């Protein structure tokens, strides 16, 4: 029968130290063997270490922005513009702008949407807007930039059309309140104090009748439904009858000043 060797405390301590040393050496080798961020065609795809994350938690270590992306992000945060105009204002060529736009979208810093902005037929512009992640980046790295974004609920086109309707009625001397009593807009007559509810319909019209009923219960004298396309306006006019006034967004849109490439 084989004897089981006895180990002293010193033996156990030395063994533990050797084990820790081996683990430490192995860990250093793993970091050393980490693939380079600059490598474009690695033989094997490795999971990057936390030290190589594109957007690390610590702002001071950020090195991930490609050329021109910051310029474009700052530009679209300060003013809502068709993409071709945004490139021009940022001082970028079309190829530079497209590269920066693709990067911002891939990294979740901005989203693009084609919106109906101009009157008449023809191609409508693509508009690029910062996401919350993009705004957080600007707050950490460009603190002097003051974003000017469209407030409200819904997607970009919906908020854009609400803003266009609000500006139209404000120019006529009416008092405008966004999301007034849960309507997209409250349009108040300063002489009488009565108000109209305005609801903008872009893609979702499923609950429009419920919204009209809520406006009536909230005290709105009437609800105006503004539709983002003429077909929807015609369909809702037939559906809702005399309950509301249905309009096309067309009269509220901007005049087309030049041919848009975006």
PDB file of N, CA and C in Angstrom, residues 54-94:
ATOM      1  N   UNK A  54     -15.208  49.964 -28.575  1.00  0.00           N
ATOM      2  CA  UNK A  54     -15.226  51.197 -29.359  1.00  0.00           C
ATOM      3  C   UNK A  54     -15.718  52.377 -28.544  1.00  0.00           C
ATOM      4  N   UNK A  55     -16.723  52.149 -27.706  1.00  0.00           N
ATOM      5  CA  UNK A  55     -17.249  53.219 -26.878  1.00  0.00           C
ATOM      6  C   UNK A  55     -17.151  52.817 -25.409  1.00  0.00           C
ATOM      7  N   UNK A  56     -15.956  52.906 -24.802  1.00  0.00           N
ATOM      8  CA  UNK A  56     -15.780  52.530 -23.407  1.00  0.00           C
ATOM      9  C   UNK A  56     -16.517  53.498 -22.489  1.00  0.00           C
ATOM     10  N   UNK A  57     -16.692  53.070 -21.250  1.00  0.00           N
ATOM     11  CA  UNK A  57     -17.442  53.884 -20.303  1.00  0.00           C
ATOM     12  C   UNK A  57     -16.713  55.173 -19.956  1.00  0.00           C
ATOM     13  N   UNK A  58     -15.390  55.137 -19.959  1.00  0.00           N
ATOM     14  CA  UNK A  58     -14.619  56.320 -19.587  1.00  0.00           C
ATOM     15  C   UNK A  58     -14.405  57.212 -20.797  1.00  0.00           C
ATOM     16  N   UNK A  59     -14.985  58.423 -20.827  1.00  0.00           N
ATOM     17  CA  UNK A  59     -14.877  59.286 -22.009  1.00  0.00           C
ATOM     18  C   UNK A  59     -13.447  59.616 -22.409  1.00  0.00           C
ATOM     19  N   UNK A  60     -12.544  59.749 -21.422  1.00  0.00           N
ATOM     20  CA  UNK A  60     -11.184  60.174 -21.729  1.00  0.00           C
ATOM     21  C   UNK A  60     -10.412  59.148 -22.548  1.00  0.00           C
ATOM     22  N   UNK A  61     -10.866  57.877 -22.556  1.00  0.00           N
ATOM     23  CA  UNK A  61     -10.149  56.839 -23.294  1.00  0.00           C
ATOM     24  C   UNK A  61     -10.732  56.616 -24.684  1.00  0.00           C
ATOM     25  N   UNK A  62     -11.764  57.408 -25.065  1.00  0.00           N
ATOM     26  CA  UNK A  62     -12.411  57.206 -26.347  1.00  0.00           C
ATOM     27  C   UNK A  62     -11.486  57.570 -27.500  1.00  0.00           C
ATOM     28  N   UNK A  63     -11.327  56.624 -28.433  1.00  0.00           N
ATOM     29  CA  UNK A  63     -10.487  56.882 -29.618  1.00  0.00           C
ATOM     30  C   UNK A  63     -11.156  56.329 -30.872  1.00  0.00           C
ATOM     31  N   UNK A  64     -12.462  56.059 -30.802  1.00  0.00           N
ATOM     32  CA  UNK A  64     -13.097  55.299 -31.867  1.00  0.00           C
ATOM     33  C   UNK A  64     -13.683  56.073 -33.017  1.00  0.00           C
ATOM     34  N   UNK A  65     -13.861  57.390 -32.926  1.00  0.00           N
ATOM     35  CA  UNK A  65     -14.512  58.141 -33.994  1.00  0.00           C
ATOM     36  C   UNK A  65     -13.670  58.156 -35.270  1.00  0.00           C
ATOM     37  N   UNK A  66     -14.310  57.859 -36.391  1.00  0.00           N
ATOM     38  CA  UNK A  66     -13.615  57.950 -37.676  1.00  0.00           C
ATOM     39  C   UNK A  66     -13.577  59.414 -38.103  1.00  0.00           C
ATOM     40  N   UNK A  67     -12.686  59.761 -39.016  1.00  0.00           N
ATOM     41  CA  UNK A  67     -12.618  61.154 -39.484  1.00  0.00           C
ATOM     42  C   UNK A  67     -13.975  61.630 -39.999  1.00  0.00           C
ATOM     43  N   UNK A  68     -14.312  62.863 -39.679  1.00  0.00           N
ATOM     44  CA  UNK A  68     -15.513  63.567 -40.132  1.00  0.00           C
ATOM     45  C   UNK A  68     -16.785  63.167 -39.387  1.00  0.00           C
ATOM     46  N   UNK A  69     -16.778  62.062 -38.640  1.00  0.00           N
ATOM     47  CA  UNK A  69     -18.007  61.640 -37.963  1.00  0.00           C
ATOM     48  C   UNK A  69     -18.416  62.630 -36.880  1.00  0.00           C
ATOM     49  N   UNK A  70     -17.449  63.153 -36.137  1.00  0.00           N
ATOM     50  CA  UNK A  70     -17.765  64.124 -35.091  1.00  0.00           C
ATOM     51  C   UNK A  70     -18.365  65.389 -35.694  1.00  0.00           C
ATOM     52  N   UNK A  71     -17.784  65.856 -36.813  1.00  0.00           N
ATOM     53  CA  UNK A  71     -18.309  67.062 -37.469  1.00  0.00           C
ATOM     54  C   UNK A  71     -19.772  66.877 -37.858  1.00  0.00           C
ATOM     55  N   UNK A  72     -20.084  65.720 -38.425  1.00  0.00           N
ATOM     56  CA  UNK A  72     -21.450  65.472 -38.867  1.00  0.00           C
ATOM     57  C   UNK A  72     -22.391  65.341 -37.674  1.00  0.00           C
ATOM     58  N   UNK A  73     -21.962  64.659 -36.624  1.00  0.00           N
ATOM     59  CA  UNK A  73     -22.796  64.484 -35.436  1.00  0.00           C
ATOM     60  C   UNK A  73     -23.114  65.836 -34.792  1.00  0.00           C
ATOM     61  N   UNK A  74     -22.112  66.699 -34.697  1.00  0.00           N
ATOM     62  CA  UNK A  74     -22.324  68.034 -34.130  1.00  0.00           C
ATOM     63  C   UNK A  74     -23.318  68.823 -34.983  1.00  0.00           C
ATOM     64  N   UNK A  75     -23.173  68.731 -36.296  1.00  0.00           N
ATOM     65  CA  UNK A  75     -24.043  69.477 -37.211  1.00  0.00           C
ATOM     66  C   UNK A  75     -25.494  69.053 -37.085  1.00  0.00           C
ATOM     67  N   UNK A  76     -25.758  67.747 -37.097  1.00  0.00           N
ATOM     68  CA  UNK A  76     -27.148  67.281 -37.057  1.00  0.00           C
ATOM     69  C   UNK A  76     -27.770  67.463 -35.682  1.00  0.00           C
ATOM     70  N   UNK A  77     -26.942  67.606 -34.647  1.00  0.00           N
ATOM     71  CA  UNK A  77     -27.481  67.859 -33.311  1.00  0.00           C
ATOM     72  C   UNK A  77     -27.940  69.302 -33.158  1.00  0.00           C
ATOM     73  N   UNK A  78     -27.308  70.204 -33.902  1.00  0.00           N
ATOM     74  CA  UNK A  78     -27.608  71.625 -33.765  1.00  0.00           C
ATOM     75  C   UNK A  78     -28.736  72.106 -34.671  1.00  0.00           C
ATOM     76  N   UNK A  79     -28.983  71.356 -35.762  1.00  0.00           N
ATOM     77  CA  UNK A  79     -30.024  71.797 -36.700  1.00  0.00           C
ATOM     78  C   UNK A  79     -30.546  70.611 -37.494  1.00  0.00           C
ATOM     79  N   UNK A  80     -31.865  70.562 -37.636  1.00  0.00           N
ATOM     80  CA  UNK A  80     -32.495  69.509 -38.428  1.00  0.00           C
ATOM     81  C   UNK A  80     -32.386  69.874 -39.901  1.00  0.00           C
ATOM     82  N   UNK A  81     -31.639  69.084 -40.664  1.00  0.00           N
ATOM     83  CA  UNK A  81     -31.369  69.410 -42.061  1.00  0.00           C
ATOM     84  C   UNK A  81     -31.475  68.158 -42.931  1.00  0.00           C
ATOM     85  N   UNK A  82     -31.891  68.315 -44.204  1.00  0.00           N
ATOM     86  CA  UNK A  82     -31.735  67.217 -45.164  1.00  0.00           C
ATOM     87  C   UNK A  82     -30.258  66.828 -45.225  1.00  0.00           C
ATOM     88  N   UNK A  83     -29.998  65.575 -45.480  1.00  0.00           N
ATOM     89  CA  UNK A  83     -28.648  65.055 -45.334  1.00  0.00           C
ATOM     90  C   UNK A  83     -27.640  65.768 -46.235  1.00  0.00           C
ATOM     91  N   UNK A  84     -28.036  66.110 -47.457  1.00  0.00           N
ATOM     92  CA  UNK A  84     -27.106  66.802 -48.356  1.00  0.00           C
ATOM     93  C   UNK A  84     -26.714  68.158 -47.790  1.00  0.00           C
ATOM     94  N   UNK A  85     -27.674  68.866 -47.194  1.00  0.00           N
ATOM     95  CA  UNK A  85     -27.384  70.157 -46.577  1.00  0.00           C
ATOM     96  C   UNK A  85     -26.533  70.000 -45.323  1.00  0.00           C
ATOM     97  N   UNK A  86     -26.750  68.907 -44.598  1.00  0.00           N
ATOM     98  CA  UNK A  86     -25.951  68.649 -43.398  1.00  0.00           C
ATOM     99  C   UNK A  86     -24.483  68.421 -43.764  1.00  0.00           C
ATOM    100  N   UNK A  87     -24.252  67.653 -44.847  1.00  0.00           N
ATOM    101  CA  UNK A  87     -22.875  67.453 -45.314  1.00  0.00           C
ATOM    102  C   UNK A  87     -22.225  68.792 -45.641  1.00  0.00           C
ATOM    103  N   UNK A  88     -22.961  69.610 -46.378  1.00  0.00           N
ATOM    104  CA  UNK A  88     -22.422  70.904 -46.805  1.00  0.00           C
ATOM    105  C   UNK A  88     -22.091  71.781 -45.607  1.00  0.00           C
ATOM    106  N   UNK A  89     -22.988  71.836 -44.638  1.00  0.00           N
ATOM    107  CA  UNK A  89     -22.758  72.674 -43.465  1.00  0.00           C
ATOM    108  C   UNK A  89     -21.587  72.166 -42.634  1.00  0.00           C
ATOM    109  N   UNK A  90     -21.376  70.852 -42.613  1.00  0.00           N
ATOM    110  CA  UNK A  90     -20.266  70.262 -41.861  1.00  0.00           C
ATOM    111  C   UNK A  90     -18.945  70.370 -42.611  1.00  0.00           C
ATOM    112  N   UNK A  91     -18.992  70.865 -43.867  1.00  0.00           N
ATOM    113  CA  UNK A  91     -17.770  70.994 -44.664  1.00  0.00           C
ATOM    114  C   UNK A  91     -17.287  69.680 -45.229  1.00  0.00           C
ATOM    115  N   UNK A  92     -18.216  68.760 -45.518  1.00  0.00           N
ATOM    116  CA  UNK A  92     -17.845  67.432 -45.997  1.00  0.00           C
ATOM    117  C   UNK A  92     -18.286  67.234 -47.438  1.00  0.00           C
ATOM    118  N   UNK A  93     -17.485  66.491 -48.179  1.00  0.00           N
ATOM    119  CA  UNK A  93     -17.884  66.077 -49.520  1.00  0.00           C
ATOM    120  C   UNK A  93     -18.924  64.973 -49.389  1.00  0.00           C
ATOM    121  N   UNK A  94     -19.539  64.600 -50.510  1.00  0.00           N
ATOM    122  CA  UNK A  94     -20.552  63.545 -50.479  1.00  0.00           C
ATOM    123  C   UNK A  94     -19.961  62.225 -49.982  1.00  0.00           C
TER     124      UNK A  94
END
